[in-house]
Short mmCIF file of C-alpha atoms and ligand atoms in Angstrom, two decimals:
data_model
loop_
_atom_site.label_atom_id
_atom_site.label_comp_id
_atom_site.label_asym_id
_atom_site.label_seq_id
_atom_site.Cartn_x
_atom_site.Cartn_y
_atom_site.Cartn_z
CA UNK A 131 -66.62 -1.19 42.56
CA UNK A 132 -62.99 -1.73 41.93
CA UNK A 133 -61.73 0.70 38.96
CA UNK A 134 -61.00 -1.20 35.89
CA UNK A 135 -57.07 -1.11 34.91
CA UNK A 136 -55.82 -0.77 31.54
CA UNK A 137 -52.12 -1.08 30.68
CA UNK A 138 -50.29 0.77 27.71
CA UNK A 139 -46.67 -0.68 27.00
CA UNK A 140 -44.70 1.39 24.46
CA UNK A 141 -42.47 -1.04 22.44
CA UNK A 142 -42.15 0.35 18.72
CA UNK A 143 -38.59 1.72 18.95
CA UNK A 144 -35.73 -0.09 17.37
CA UNK A 145 -33.32 0.81 20.34
CA UNK A 146 -30.44 2.45 18.25
CA UNK A 147 -28.18 2.15 21.24
CA UNK A 148 -28.25 -1.49 21.34
CA UNK A 149 -26.32 -1.61 17.84
CA UNK A 150 -28.71 -4.62 16.81
CA UNK A 151 -30.66 -5.47 13.71
CA UNK A 152 -33.34 -6.82 16.12
CA UNK A 153 -35.86 -4.69 18.00
CA UNK A 154 -34.68 -3.97 21.55
CA UNK A 155 -37.74 -5.33 23.42
CA UNK A 156 -36.85 -8.80 21.53
CA UNK A 157 -33.54 -9.10 23.35
CA UNK A 158 -33.56 -11.59 26.31
CA UNK A 159 -33.06 -10.97 29.81
CA UNK A 160 -31.98 -14.49 30.98
CA UNK A 161 -34.46 -16.99 29.28
CA UNK A 162 -37.27 -14.43 28.41
CA UNK A 163 -37.62 -11.26 26.10
CA UNK A 164 -37.85 -7.80 27.52
CA UNK A 165 -41.44 -7.49 26.23
CA UNK A 166 -42.25 -10.91 27.63
CA UNK A 167 -40.97 -9.80 31.01
CA UNK A 168 -42.95 -6.68 30.88
CA UNK A 169 -46.26 -8.33 29.84
CA UNK A 170 -46.32 -10.88 32.44
CA UNK A 171 -45.74 -8.32 35.04
CA UNK A 172 -48.46 -6.38 33.29
CA UNK A 173 -50.81 -9.41 33.50
CA UNK A 174 -50.37 -9.81 37.38
CA UNK A 175 -52.49 -6.32 37.77
CA UNK A 176 -55.12 -8.25 36.21
CA UNK A 177 -55.85 -5.63 33.65
CA UNK A 178 -59.04 -5.41 31.47
CA UNK A 179 -57.04 -4.56 28.43
CA UNK A 180 -53.14 -4.28 27.66
CA UNK A 181 -52.24 -2.18 24.80
CA UNK A 182 -48.68 -2.65 23.18
CA UNK A 183 -47.56 0.00 20.68
CA UNK A 184 -45.40 -1.79 18.16
CA UNK A 185 -43.45 -0.35 15.32
CA UNK A 186 -39.98 -1.83 14.69
CA UNK A 187 -40.42 -5.50 13.42
CA UNK A 188 -44.00 -5.36 14.65
CA UNK A 189 -44.76 -8.81 13.69
CA UNK A 190 -41.99 -10.38 15.75
CA UNK A 191 -42.56 -8.11 18.59
CA UNK A 192 -46.24 -9.47 18.42
CA UNK A 193 -45.51 -12.98 18.21
CA UNK A 194 -43.05 -12.57 21.14
CA UNK A 195 -45.61 -10.77 23.10
CA UNK A 196 -48.34 -13.48 22.74
CA UNK A 197 -46.03 -16.40 23.42
CA UNK A 198 -44.79 -14.90 26.87
CA UNK A 199 -48.04 -14.70 28.31
CA UNK A 200 -50.76 -17.48 29.18
CA UNK A 201 -53.89 -17.93 26.96
CA UNK A 202 -56.19 -15.67 29.46
CA UNK A 203 -53.62 -12.69 29.10
CA UNK A 204 -53.13 -13.37 25.49
CA UNK A 205 -56.93 -12.51 25.02
CA UNK A 206 -56.41 -9.14 26.61
CA UNK A 207 -53.48 -8.01 24.33
CA UNK A 208 -54.22 -5.43 21.88
CA UNK A 209 -51.51 -4.12 19.28
CA UNK A 210 -51.51 -0.52 17.83
CA UNK A 211 -49.23 0.26 15.35
CA UNK A 212 -46.87 3.36 15.42
CA UNK A 213 -45.37 3.13 11.72
CA UNK A 214 -42.93 6.13 12.21
CA UNK A 215 -41.27 6.67 15.87
CA UNK A 216 -41.86 10.24 16.76
CA UNK A 217 -41.29 9.90 20.15
CA UNK A 218 -43.07 8.24 23.33
CA UNK A 219 -45.83 10.99 23.27
CA UNK A 220 -46.75 10.20 19.84
CA UNK A 221 -46.61 6.40 20.66
CA UNK A 222 -49.57 7.18 23.02
CA UNK A 223 -51.33 9.40 20.63
CA UNK A 224 -51.18 6.31 18.12
CA UNK A 225 -53.15 4.60 20.87
CA UNK A 226 -55.81 7.37 21.39
CA UNK A 227 -58.45 5.66 19.49
CA UNK A 228 -58.12 2.50 21.40
CA UNK A 229 -57.98 4.36 24.66
CA UNK A 230 -61.24 6.33 23.93
CA UNK A 231 -62.92 2.95 24.73
CA UNK A 232 -61.21 2.27 27.59
CA UNK A 233 -62.86 2.90 31.34
CA UNK A 234 -61.13 3.17 34.43
CA UNK A 235 -57.24 4.25 34.78
CA UNK A 236 -54.46 3.65 32.31
CA UNK A 237 -50.95 2.33 33.61
CA UNK A 238 -48.30 3.56 30.90
CA UNK A 239 -44.61 2.29 30.95
CA UNK A 240 -41.82 1.18 28.77
CA UNK A 241 -41.21 -2.11 27.14
CA UNK A 242 -37.65 -1.96 28.00
CA UNK A 243 -37.91 -1.96 31.59
CA UNK A 244 -37.96 -5.74 32.38
CA UNK A 245 -37.54 -5.79 36.22
CA UNK A 246 -40.46 -3.61 37.59
CA UNK A 247 -42.52 -5.78 39.90
CA UNK A 248 -46.23 -5.78 39.96
CA UNK A 249 -46.20 -4.56 43.60
CA UNK A 250 -44.53 -1.26 42.52
CA UNK A 251 -47.18 -0.75 39.74
CA UNK A 252 -49.79 -1.40 42.46
CA UNK A 253 -48.34 1.23 44.66
CA UNK A 254 -48.41 3.72 41.84
CA UNK A 255 -52.05 2.63 41.39
CA UNK A 256 -53.09 3.19 44.86
CA UNK A 257 -51.39 6.60 45.23
CA UNK A 258 -53.01 7.75 41.82
CA UNK A 259 -56.56 6.82 43.37
CA UNK A 260 -55.65 8.09 46.77
CA UNK A 261 -54.74 11.42 45.64
CA UNK A 262 -57.31 11.63 42.78
CA UNK A 263 -54.82 12.88 40.34
CA UNK A 264 -54.97 13.20 36.51
CA UNK A 265 -51.66 11.92 36.26
CA UNK A 266 -49.12 10.00 39.02
CA UNK A 267 -45.68 9.29 38.21
CA UNK A 268 -42.88 7.20 39.93
CA UNK A 269 -39.89 9.17 40.73
CA UNK A 270 -36.34 7.56 41.79
CA UNK A 271 -33.17 8.80 43.09
CA UNK A 272 -29.76 8.03 41.64
CA UNK A 273 -26.64 9.90 42.68
CA UNK A 274 -24.74 9.23 39.30
CA UNK A 275 -28.03 9.60 37.20
CA UNK A 276 -28.30 7.83 33.96
CA UNK A 277 -29.53 9.81 30.71
CA UNK A 278 -33.20 9.98 32.35
CA UNK A 279 -35.55 12.66 32.56
CA UNK A 280 -35.14 15.08 35.72
CA UNK A 281 -37.87 15.81 38.03
CA UNK A 282 -38.07 19.65 38.28
CA UNK A 283 -39.85 20.80 41.65
CA UNK A 284 -40.68 24.23 42.67
CA UNK A 285 -39.22 25.69 46.17
CA UNK A 286 -41.93 24.29 48.00
CA UNK A 287 -41.11 20.82 46.73
CA UNK A 288 -44.18 20.82 44.52
CA UNK A 289 -43.96 18.96 41.22
CA UNK A 290 -43.61 21.29 38.13
CA UNK A 291 -42.33 19.19 34.97
CA UNK A 292 -40.07 16.59 33.70
CA UNK A 293 -37.15 17.80 31.63
CA UNK A 294 -35.35 15.25 29.24
CA UNK A 295 -31.61 15.12 30.00
CA UNK A 296 -30.86 16.52 26.59
CA UNK A 297 -32.87 19.57 27.34
CA UNK A 298 -31.53 20.21 30.78
CA UNK A 299 -29.63 23.19 31.77
CA UNK A 300 -26.27 22.30 33.66
CA UNK A 301 -28.41 22.96 36.82
CA UNK A 302 -31.06 20.75 36.00
CA UNK A 303 -28.70 18.01 35.01
CA UNK A 304 -27.38 17.99 38.51
CA UNK A 305 -30.68 16.88 39.98
CA UNK A 306 -30.67 13.51 41.22
CA UNK A 307 -34.76 12.92 41.11
CA UNK A 308 -35.41 10.96 38.06
CA UNK A 309 -38.11 9.86 35.72
CA UNK A 310 -38.11 6.26 35.28
CA UNK A 311 -41.03 5.97 33.08
CA UNK A 312 -44.12 4.81 35.18
CA UNK A 313 -47.30 6.76 34.83
CA UNK A 314 -50.80 6.25 35.96
CA UNK A 315 -53.41 8.53 33.94
CA UNK A 316 -57.15 9.53 33.95
CA UNK A 317 -57.90 8.66 30.45
CA UNK A 318 -59.93 11.56 29.38
CA UNK A 319 -57.42 14.07 31.04
CA UNK A 320 -54.65 12.28 29.13
CA UNK A 321 -56.18 12.52 25.75
CA UNK A 322 -56.82 16.33 26.31
CA UNK A 323 -53.13 16.70 27.24
CA UNK A 324 -51.82 14.69 24.21
CA UNK A 325 -53.37 17.27 22.02
CA UNK A 326 -50.98 19.90 23.40
CA UNK A 327 -47.78 18.02 22.71
CA UNK A 328 -45.33 19.64 20.39
CA UNK A 329 -41.73 18.47 19.09
CA UNK A 330 -39.71 21.77 20.11
CA UNK A 331 -37.12 19.98 21.99
CA UNK A 332 -33.67 18.55 21.34
CA UNK A 333 -34.54 15.51 19.90
CA UNK A 334 -37.68 16.94 17.72
CA UNK A 335 -39.95 14.19 19.41
CA UNK A 336 -43.27 14.21 20.98
CA UNK A 337 -42.58 13.64 24.57
CA UNK A 338 -44.80 11.70 26.99
CA UNK A 339 -42.67 13.55 29.66
CA UNK A 340 -44.37 16.72 28.74
CA UNK A 341 -48.00 15.50 29.47
CA UNK A 342 -47.68 16.14 33.39
CA UNK A 343 -46.88 19.79 32.70
CA UNK A 344 -49.82 20.48 30.41
CA UNK A 345 -52.07 18.86 33.09
CA UNK A 346 -50.81 21.14 35.55
CA UNK A 347 -51.01 24.06 33.28
CA UNK A 348 -54.95 22.97 32.71
CA UNK A 349 -55.31 23.17 36.60
CA UNK A 350 -55.33 19.40 36.92
CA UNK A 351 -53.46 17.51 39.77
CA UNK A 352 -50.25 15.66 39.29
CA UNK A 353 -49.02 13.17 41.85
CA UNK A 354 -45.79 11.62 42.58
CA UNK A 355 -44.55 8.55 44.48
CA UNK A 356 -40.60 8.09 45.24
CA UNK A 357 -39.58 4.57 44.81
CA UNK A 358 -36.56 3.31 46.63
CA UNK A 359 -35.05 0.80 44.41
CA UNK A 360 -34.02 2.62 41.43
CA UNK A 361 -32.53 -0.22 39.61
CA UNK A 362 -35.44 -2.25 39.54
CA UNK A 363 -37.10 0.50 37.16
CA UNK A 364 -33.93 0.93 34.96
CA UNK A 365 -34.50 0.96 31.36
CA UNK A 366 -32.27 -1.04 29.12
CA UNK A 367 -30.78 1.05 26.39
CA UNK A 368 -27.50 -0.84 25.60
CA UNK A 369 -25.86 -4.54 25.83
CA UNK A 370 -23.98 -3.62 28.69
CA UNK A 371 -26.87 -2.17 30.76
CA UNK A 372 -28.80 -5.51 29.81
CA UNK A 373 -25.90 -7.45 31.39
CA UNK A 374 -25.89 -5.57 34.40
CA UNK A 375 -29.57 -5.89 34.90
CA UNK A 376 -29.35 -9.54 34.47
CA UNK A 377 -26.67 -9.76 36.95
CA UNK A 378 -28.51 -8.06 39.45
CA UNK A 379 -32.06 -9.94 38.76
CA UNK A 380 -30.32 -13.35 39.19
CA UNK A 381 -28.57 -12.52 42.42
CA UNK A 382 -31.74 -11.21 43.67
CA UNK A 383 -33.44 -14.66 42.48
CA UNK A 384 -30.73 -16.83 43.87
CA UNK A 385 -30.91 -14.75 47.13
CA UNK A 386 -34.38 -15.58 47.43
CA UNK A 387 -33.81 -19.47 46.69
CA UNK A 388 -30.92 -19.49 49.26
CA UNK A 389 -33.33 -17.89 51.77
CA UNK A 390 -35.86 -20.56 50.90
CA UNK A 391 -33.39 -23.19 51.82
CA UNK A 392 -31.68 -23.96 48.38
CA UNK A 393 -27.98 -24.59 48.27
CA UNK A 394 -26.42 -22.67 45.32
CA UNK A 395 -22.75 -23.79 45.38
CA UNK A 396 -21.48 -20.97 43.18
CA UNK A 397 -23.96 -17.81 42.71
CA UNK A 398 -21.80 -16.25 40.47
CA UNK A 399 -21.99 -18.93 37.83
CA UNK A 400 -25.37 -19.96 38.27
CA UNK A 401 -28.23 -18.62 35.81
CA UNK A 402 -31.84 -19.03 37.11
CA UNK A 403 -34.69 -16.89 35.83
CA UNK A 404 -36.78 -15.15 38.37
CA UNK A 405 -39.73 -16.98 37.45
CA UNK A 406 -38.27 -20.43 38.61
CA UNK A 407 -39.20 -22.49 42.03
CA UNK A 408 -37.04 -24.65 43.73
CA UNK A 409 -37.87 -26.60 47.05
CA UNK A 410 -35.37 -26.83 50.19
CA UNK A 411 -32.63 -28.94 50.36
CA UNK A 412 -32.19 -28.99 46.78
CA UNK A 413 -28.37 -28.50 45.42
CA UNK A 414 -27.72 -26.38 42.33
CA UNK A 415 -24.10 -26.90 41.22
CA UNK A 416 -21.77 -24.35 39.33
CA UNK A 417 -22.64 -23.35 35.76
CA UNK A 418 -26.38 -24.45 35.71
CA UNK A 419 -28.91 -22.72 33.63
CA UNK A 420 -32.68 -22.96 34.71
CA UNK A 421 -35.14 -20.96 32.51
CA UNK A 422 -38.70 -20.18 32.02
CA UNK A 423 -41.51 -21.66 33.81
CA UNK A 424 -39.43 -24.17 35.75
CA UNK A 425 -40.28 -25.83 39.14
CA UNK A 426 -37.96 -28.23 40.92
CA UNK A 427 -38.80 -30.24 44.02
CA UNK A 428 -37.19 -30.47 47.19
CA UNK A 429 -33.83 -32.78 47.85
CA UNK A 430 -32.96 -32.56 44.19
CA UNK A 431 -29.41 -32.35 43.02
CA UNK A 432 -28.71 -30.35 39.68
CA UNK A 433 -24.98 -30.94 38.63
CA UNK A 434 -22.74 -28.63 36.36
CA UNK A 435 -23.34 -27.68 32.95
CA UNK A 436 -27.26 -28.80 32.55
CA UNK A 437 -29.50 -26.51 30.90
CA UNK A 438 -33.13 -26.65 31.85
CA UNK A 439 -35.87 -24.84 30.20
CA UNK A 440 -39.52 -24.92 31.29
CA UNK A 441 -39.07 -28.31 33.32
CA UNK A 442 -41.05 -29.75 35.91
CA UNK A 443 -39.06 -31.87 38.43
CA UNK A 444 -40.36 -33.54 41.38
CA UNK A 445 -38.64 -34.24 44.64
CA UNK A 446 -35.58 -36.24 45.14
CA UNK A 447 -34.39 -36.22 41.28
CA UNK A 448 -30.73 -36.11 40.27
CA UNK A 449 -29.67 -34.31 37.10
CA UNK A 450 -26.25 -35.55 36.42
CA UNK A 451 -23.73 -33.23 34.54
CA UNK A 452 -24.59 -31.48 31.21
CA UNK A 453 -28.00 -32.70 30.76
CA UNK A 454 -30.40 -30.68 28.37
CA UNK A 455 -33.98 -30.50 29.28
CA UNK A 456 -36.94 -28.73 27.54
CA UNK A 457 -40.57 -28.73 28.29
CA UNK A 458 -40.05 -31.95 29.88
CA UNK A 459 -40.94 -33.64 33.49
CA UNK A 460 -39.33 -35.75 35.99
CA UNK A 461 -41.90 -37.07 38.46
CA UNK A 462 -39.82 -38.03 41.71
CA UNK A 463 -36.79 -40.13 42.63
CA UNK A 464 -35.58 -40.01 38.78
CA UNK A 465 -32.02 -39.65 37.53
CA UNK A 466 -30.73 -38.69 34.25
CA UNK A 467 -27.62 -38.15 32.63
CA UNK A 468 -24.42 -37.50 32.46
CA UNK A 469 -25.40 -36.15 28.90
CA UNK A 470 -29.21 -36.86 28.79
CA UNK A 471 -31.55 -35.06 26.51
CA UNK A 472 -35.31 -34.67 27.41
CA UNK A 473 -37.56 -32.40 25.00
CA UNK A 474 -41.10 -31.92 23.71
CA UNK A 475 -42.90 -33.28 26.58
CA UNK A 476 -40.71 -36.05 27.47
CA UNK A 477 -41.86 -37.61 30.82
CA UNK A 478 -40.31 -39.91 33.40
CA UNK A 479 -42.38 -41.69 35.97
CA UNK A 480 -41.17 -42.25 39.49
CA UNK A 481 -37.66 -43.83 39.61
CA UNK A 482 -37.21 -44.06 35.93
CA UNK A 483 -33.49 -43.56 35.16
CA UNK A 484 -31.80 -42.34 31.59
CA UNK A 485 -28.07 -42.38 31.25
CA UNK A 486 -25.59 -40.96 28.90
CA UNK A 487 -26.39 -40.03 25.63
CA UNK A 488 -29.98 -40.89 25.94
CA UNK A 489 -32.64 -38.68 24.00
CA UNK A 490 -36.37 -39.06 25.03
CA UNK A 491 -38.65 -37.07 22.76
CA UNK A 492 -42.40 -36.81 23.19
CA UNK A 493 -42.41 -40.16 25.05
CA UNK A 494 -43.12 -41.45 28.45
CA UNK A 495 -41.27 -43.89 30.48
CA UNK A 496 -43.00 -45.77 33.21
CA UNK A 497 -42.03 -46.38 36.86
CA UNK A 498 -38.36 -47.81 37.40
CA UNK A 499 -37.92 -48.11 33.54
CA UNK A 500 -34.18 -47.75 32.60
CA UNK A 501 -32.38 -46.83 29.51
CA UNK A 502 -28.81 -46.32 30.62
CA UNK A 503 -26.64 -45.63 27.16
CA UNK A 504 -26.87 -44.39 23.79
CA UNK A 505 -30.33 -44.57 22.78
CA UNK A 506 -33.27 -42.51 20.94
CA UNK A 507 -36.79 -42.86 22.46
CA UNK A 508 -39.17 -40.62 20.29
CA UNK A 509 -42.99 -40.88 20.39
CA UNK A 510 -43.02 -43.76 22.31
CA UNK A 511 -44.92 -44.97 25.32
CA UNK A 512 -43.07 -47.39 27.54
CA UNK A 513 -44.37 -49.23 30.43
CA UNK A 514 -43.12 -49.86 34.10
CA UNK A 515 -40.06 -51.90 34.90
CA UNK A 516 -38.65 -51.89 31.33
CA UNK A 517 -35.08 -52.27 30.57
CA UNK A 518 -33.84 -50.96 27.30
CA UNK A 519 -30.43 -52.13 25.92
CA UNK A 520 -27.69 -49.73 24.92
CA UNK A 521 -28.05 -48.51 21.44
CA UNK A 522 -31.81 -48.94 21.07
CA UNK A 523 -33.51 -46.48 18.51
CA UNK A 524 -37.22 -46.06 18.00
CA UNK A 525 -37.45 -45.79 14.20
CA UNK A 526 -40.32 -43.41 14.42
CA UNK A 527 -40.04 -41.49 11.14
CA UNK A 528 -40.62 -42.95 7.95
CA UNK A 529 -39.56 -39.95 5.89
CA UNK A 530 -43.07 -38.62 5.74
CA UNK A 531 -44.82 -39.44 9.03
CA UNK A 532 -43.96 -39.77 12.69
CA UNK A 533 -45.09 -43.20 14.27
CA UNK A 534 -45.55 -44.43 17.87
CA UNK A 535 -43.84 -47.09 19.54
CA UNK A 536 -45.38 -48.91 22.48
CA UNK A 537 -43.58 -51.06 24.78
CA UNK A 538 -45.65 -52.45 27.56
CA UNK A 539 -44.28 -53.25 31.16
CA UNK A 540 -41.79 -55.89 31.96
CA UNK A 541 -40.13 -56.00 28.46
CA UNK A 542 -36.54 -56.29 27.86
CA UNK A 543 -35.25 -54.62 25.02
CA UNK A 544 -31.86 -56.30 23.88
CA UNK A 545 -28.90 -53.78 23.06
CA UNK A 546 -28.93 -52.54 19.57
CA UNK A 547 -32.50 -53.03 19.04
CA UNK A 548 -34.27 -50.98 16.09
CA UNK A 549 -38.09 -50.88 16.97
CA UNK A 550 -39.49 -49.94 13.40
CA UNK A 551 -42.84 -47.60 14.38
CA UNK A 552 -45.58 -48.14 14.28
CA UNK A 553 -44.88 -51.19 16.36
CA UNK A 554 -45.99 -52.71 20.01
CA UNK A 555 -43.98 -54.81 22.02
CA UNK A 556 -46.09 -56.96 24.27
CA UNK A 557 -45.82 -57.40 28.23
CA UNK A 558 -43.13 -59.57 29.27
CA UNK A 559 -41.47 -59.83 25.87
CA UNK A 560 -37.69 -59.84 25.09
CA UNK A 561 -35.92 -58.71 21.68
CA UNK A 562 -32.46 -60.34 21.11
CA UNK A 563 -29.46 -58.08 20.54
CA UNK A 564 -29.33 -56.46 17.33
CA UNK A 565 -32.82 -57.10 16.38
CA UNK A 566 -34.98 -55.08 13.93
CA UNK A 567 -38.36 -55.21 15.12
CA UNK A 568 -40.90 -54.44 12.25
CA UNK A 569 -44.01 -56.25 13.49
CA UNK A 570 -46.02 -56.39 16.83
CA UNK A 571 -44.57 -58.62 19.14
CA UNK A 572 -46.99 -60.55 21.33
CA UNK A 573 -46.77 -60.68 25.03
CA UNK A 574 -44.12 -63.12 26.61
CA UNK A 575 -42.32 -63.85 23.50
CA UNK A 576 -38.63 -63.78 22.48
CA UNK A 577 -38.00 -62.35 19.05
CA UNK A 578 -34.62 -61.71 17.35
CA UNK A 579 -32.95 -61.33 13.98
CA UNK A 580 -33.48 -59.03 11.09
CA UNK A 581 -36.28 -58.52 10.46
CA UNK A 582 -36.92 -60.11 14.04
CA UNK A 583 -38.72 -63.54 14.01
CA UNK A 584 -40.34 -65.13 16.93
CA UNK A 585 -37.89 -67.48 18.63
CA UNK A 586 -40.05 -68.97 21.54
CA UNK A 587 -42.82 -68.17 23.97
CA UNK A 588 -41.45 -67.20 27.39
CA UNK A 589 -42.73 -68.84 30.42
CA UNK A 590 -41.93 -67.24 33.65
C1 UD1 L 58 -37.42 7.56 28.44
C2 UD1 L 58 -38.08 8.87 28.88
C3 UD1 L 58 -37.35 9.29 30.17
C4 UD1 L 58 -36.89 8.38 31.00
C5 UD1 L 58 -36.46 7.07 30.77
C6 UD1 L 58 -36.65 6.16 31.61
C7 UD1 L 58 -39.35 10.02 27.18
C8 UD1 L 58 -39.43 11.18 26.22
N1 UD1 L 58 -38.28 9.93 27.98
O1 UD1 L 58 -36.25 7.97 27.88
O2 UD1 L 58 -37.72 10.61 30.84
O3 UD1 L 58 -36.20 8.83 32.02
O4 UD1 L 58 -37.55 6.74 29.26
O5 UD1 L 58 -36.14 4.76 30.99
O6 UD1 L 58 -40.40 9.36 27.19
N2 UD1 L 58 -40.93 4.10 22.06
C9 UD1 L 58 -41.92 4.21 21.03
N3 UD1 L 58 -42.28 4.89 19.99
C10 UD1 L 58 -41.49 5.96 19.91
C11 UD1 L 58 -40.37 6.25 20.99
C12 UD1 L 58 -39.96 5.15 21.90
O7 UD1 L 58 -42.69 3.25 21.25
O8 UD1 L 58 -41.46 6.80 19.33
C13 UD1 L 58 -40.80 3.18 23.03
C14 UD1 L 58 -39.32 2.43 22.95
O9 UD1 L 58 -39.67 1.14 22.18
C15 UD1 L 58 -39.02 1.99 24.34
C16 UD1 L 58 -39.66 3.07 25.24
O10 UD1 L 58 -40.67 3.86 24.38
O11 UD1 L 58 -39.49 0.90 24.88
C17 UD1 L 58 -38.57 4.36 25.65
O12 UD1 L 58 -38.23 4.74 24.49
P1 UD1 L 58 -36.55 5.34 24.81
O13 UD1 L 58 -36.23 5.77 23.48
O14 UD1 L 58 -35.68 4.14 25.23
O15 UD1 L 58 -36.69 6.42 25.82
P2 UD1 L 58 -35.69 6.94 26.65
O16 UD1 L 58 -34.67 7.90 25.83
O17 UD1 L 58 -34.77 5.88 27.56
CA1 CA L 59 -35.32 3.74 27.49
#
C-alpha cells in the first residue's frame, strides 16, 4: 500500500528582511503569491492533508492560500495558528496536535521557497522511504553560500547536525554544503524530537534544524539527499532575492517554451509564468506579460504590451498591441486590439473580431461577429455575423442592478447605439446611428431615434 503523504508549510513569519507591511509569503513571483506557488507544488504530491502554519496576517495568508489552489486541494488545507513567532521549530510544535492525527509520512518546508519542483520533493520522499529514516533532508552546495544552515558531517562523511549561519564557528561558516530547508519525517519520531528543542542559540528561537541532531542522539537514523540545482530551492528573504528568483524562473520557462517551438522575440523583456502553455509556431513579441492558468494555442501572435491573465486562447489568434485580457477566452482565428479589454468571462467564438478601445465584460460574441471601435459590451449575448458599429454601448446598469442584452444573429447595430438593458434585438434587425433602444426589437426590423421606434420591416 502507498504511504500516505502529509505536507506542512511554515508561513507564519513577517519576513523582516523584505521591509514590507505585507507578510512575505503574500509577495508575488510573477503573477502568483509565494504561498500560492508552494501550495500548488505541494498539491502535486497528492497529499492527504496540507497543513499551513500561519501567524502574521493569518487571515490574508489563508485567503491567498485557498484562492491559489483548485477546490479539491482547498479541501485538504488546514491552518494552524502560531500567534507568536518563536522559530521554525516552534512553528512545527504549534502543529503537533494536528500532526498526531496524521498517518504516514510528513514533508515539511518553508512558504518562502516558491520554485521547488514536485519531482524534487518526490525524490526526497523516495530516499526517506528507501532508507527507512526517521528524518531525511535535502542538501545543496553553493560556493558563495547565502545565510543558510550548514551541514556538519563527521570524518567519515556521516551527517551530524545542521548549524545555523549565525551560530557557526568561522570553520563551519566555510562549509559549502547547505540546508535549503526541505525535510521528510516519520511523525511519531518528529513529535518526540520536538519536545527536546530549546532556544539556546544566537536568535533565541526554537530551530526546526535541531531536530535531526536530536533524532541521531536518540539512536534514530537521518538520511540526506544532495540536490544539484541549488537555486531551485532558494528561499526568498529580500526583494532583490525575489527579483533574482523571478528572472531565473522566467528564463527557465521561456527556455522550455522555445524548446517546444514558440518564438520569443526578446526573452529579456517577456514575462511568462511557469504554469503557462503555448502551442508551436506562436510568436510572443517583446514586453508581453502572460500570467496565471493561461493556455495559448499554436500559430498565435501576441503583440507588444499586452497583458494576459488566466486566459484560454485557441489556435491562430492574434492579439494586437496593448490588449488586456483577464479570465477570458478566444476560440480560434480571432483578432483583438490594439487596445482591447476582455474581462470576467468574455468569450469570442471562431473568427469574431474586436478592435480598438472595445471592452467586453461577461459577454459572448458569436462566430464572425465584429465590433471594431470604441464600444462597451457588458452582460451581453451576441449571435453570429453581427456587426456592432462604433461607439455602441450596452447600458447594462440601472444604478442598482445589471441587466442582459441579447443581440441575435445577423443584426447590424448602427454607430452610437445605446442598448438600454434588459433588451433583445431580433435576428436580422438594424438600429440606426444614434438610436437609444429601450424596448425589444422584433426580427427583421429597422429601428431608429430616441427612444428608438420601428421605421420599417426589412425584407431580405
Ligand atoms: C531557514 C533555516 C535555515 C535554512 C533556510 C533555507 C531554520 C532555523 N533555519 O532559515 O537552516 O538554510 O531556512 O531557506 O529553520 N516561520 C514560521 N514561524 C517562525 C519562524 C519562521 O512560520 O517562528 C516561517 C517563515 O514564515 C518562513 C520560514 O518559516 O516562511 C523560514 O523562516 P526564515 O526566517 O525565512 O528562515 P531562514 O532564516 O531563512
Ligand atoms: Ca528563509
